[in-house]
Amino acid sequence: MGRAPCCDKIGLNKGPWSPQEDRILIHFIRMNGHGNWRAVPKQAGLLRCGKSCRLRWVNYLRPEIKHGNFTSEEEETIIKLHQLLGNRWSAIASRLPGRTDNEIKNVWNTRLKKRVSRVGLDPVTHHSKSPKAEHNLISLDYSHCSEKSPSMEEGNSGLIRAKAMVDFPTRISNSSDTFYDSYNLSSGILSSINSIDREFVNGDSSSSLDWFESSCTNSSDEPIRYNHETEISTYEVMWEAHNFLSCMDDADKDHHILNNLELQSNDDDCDGFGYWLNILNQAGSSSTLL
DNA sequence: AAACAGTCCAACCGCCTCTAG
DNA sequence: GCTAGAGGCGGTTGGACTGTT
C-alpha cells in the first residue's frame, strides 16, 4: 500500500508568493524545520502545496542564498562546469555556494549560452562551430607506429573512415590528462558521433555509433574500449581530423595532418592507428572525400 | 507616448529515482 | 516484490521589466 496524495491542489494558491506567505514560511521553518514538505503548508497555515513551499524555500528564502547579479568569476565557473557536466544544474549549483540550480539554469539560458555561442562554440558541446578554431586541441605523435596500407574502396571512403575508427585498438591520449578534461571531452562526444554519421558517412545507413557500440559489446572482436579515455579520444581524434580536412584546401591538408597531428600510443597497439592514419593521409589529398 | 520586441526570472509542470508501506 | 507518494531535477512558461522604434 502506498501513501496518501501529496496535496489536494483544489483551493491552493498558485503563482508568485506574497511577502506575507514568505514570512509565514520562513518563520515556520526557523521554528520547526521542514522535515516533511507535505506537512509544512498545513502546519504553517499556508494555502500552498508542499512542493511549492519547498521550491520557494530552496530557490529563494534560504538564508544562505546569495541574491543579486552573478560575478564574472561565477559566470566563468558556470561555463566551465557546464562544459564538464552538461545541463546538470544541481551538480553545478553544488559547486557554487549560495547559488541555486534554478538561478544557474536561468543565467545560462538567458546570458551564458549566448556568450558561448558568440565566441564560436556550440553551447551544447562547447566545441568549436568553426573547425579552424580548435585545430590545436588534439596532439598526436605517430613516430612509433608501423603503418598498414589501407584497403580503401572506391566511392565509399567516408564509410571506411568510420570503420577504421571502430577498428582502431589504440590507446590515444591527447592534451587532456586529467579526469575532468576527459569528462569534459565526453560531453561533446555524442554530437561528434552524430556529425561523423552525417558528414563522414554521407547518409549511409550504417551508423558509426551503432558500429562503435556493437564493437564494444562483441566479445569476439578486438575491443576498442580499453578505457574511458580511449572511447572519448578516438572519436575526438576523428572529429578533429574531420574538422581539419573540411576547412582546408588540399595543399593545407597534408601539411596539417603531418605536422599538427602527433600520435602518442603504446607500442603494442600501433597498427590500428597506422591504418587509420594512412587513410587520413590519403583523405588529405582527395578533394572528393568531404 | 504608444506599441512592439527582447530579456529576465520565479514558478510551474512532468518525469525520474528512492523508499515507505 | 510491488505500488505509489515524496523529493529532486531539468525543461518550460508567463508575466514583469527594459529597450527600441
PDB file of C-alpha atoms (C1' of nucleotides) in Angstrom, chain B:
ATOM      1  C1'  DA B   1       3.633  58.408 -25.605  1.00  0.00           C
ATOM      2  C1'  DA B   2       2.392  54.076 -27.523  1.00  0.00           C
ATOM      3  C1'  DA B   3       3.362  49.787 -29.492  1.00  0.00           C
ATOM      4  C1'  DC B   4       6.223  46.219 -30.051  1.00  0.00           C
ATOM      5  C1'  DA B   5      10.263  43.149 -29.262  1.00  0.00           C
ATOM      6  C1'  DG B   6      13.522  41.216 -26.398  1.00  0.00           C
ATOM      7  C1'  DT B   7      15.118  39.817 -21.872  1.00  0.00           C
ATOM      8  C1'  DC B   8      14.794  38.104 -17.353  1.00  0.00           C
ATOM      9  C1'  DC B   9      13.444  35.049 -13.781  1.00  0.00           C
ATOM     10  C1'  DA B  10      10.155  32.988 -10.396  1.00  0.00           C
ATOM     11  C1'  DA B  11       7.274  29.408 -10.535  1.00  0.00           C
ATOM     12  C1'  DC B  12       5.037  25.551 -12.540  1.00  0.00           C
ATOM     13  C1'  DC B  13       4.954  21.002 -14.833  1.00  0.00           C
ATOM     14  C1'  DG B  14       6.036  16.478 -15.562  1.00  0.00           C
ATOM     15  C1'  DC B  15       9.268  12.980 -15.194  1.00  0.00           C
ATOM     16  C1'  DC B  16      12.578  10.146 -12.554  1.00  0.00           C
ATOM     17  C1'  DT B  17      14.530   7.873  -8.506  1.00  0.00           C
ATOM     18  C1'  DC B  18      14.166   6.452  -3.984  1.00  0.00           C
ATOM     19  C1'  DT B  19      11.814   4.418  -0.393  1.00  0.00           C
ATOM     20  C1'  DA B  20       7.844   3.775   2.926  1.00  0.00           C
ATOM     21  C1'  DG B  21       4.240   0.867   3.413  1.00  0.00           C
TER      22       DG B  21
END
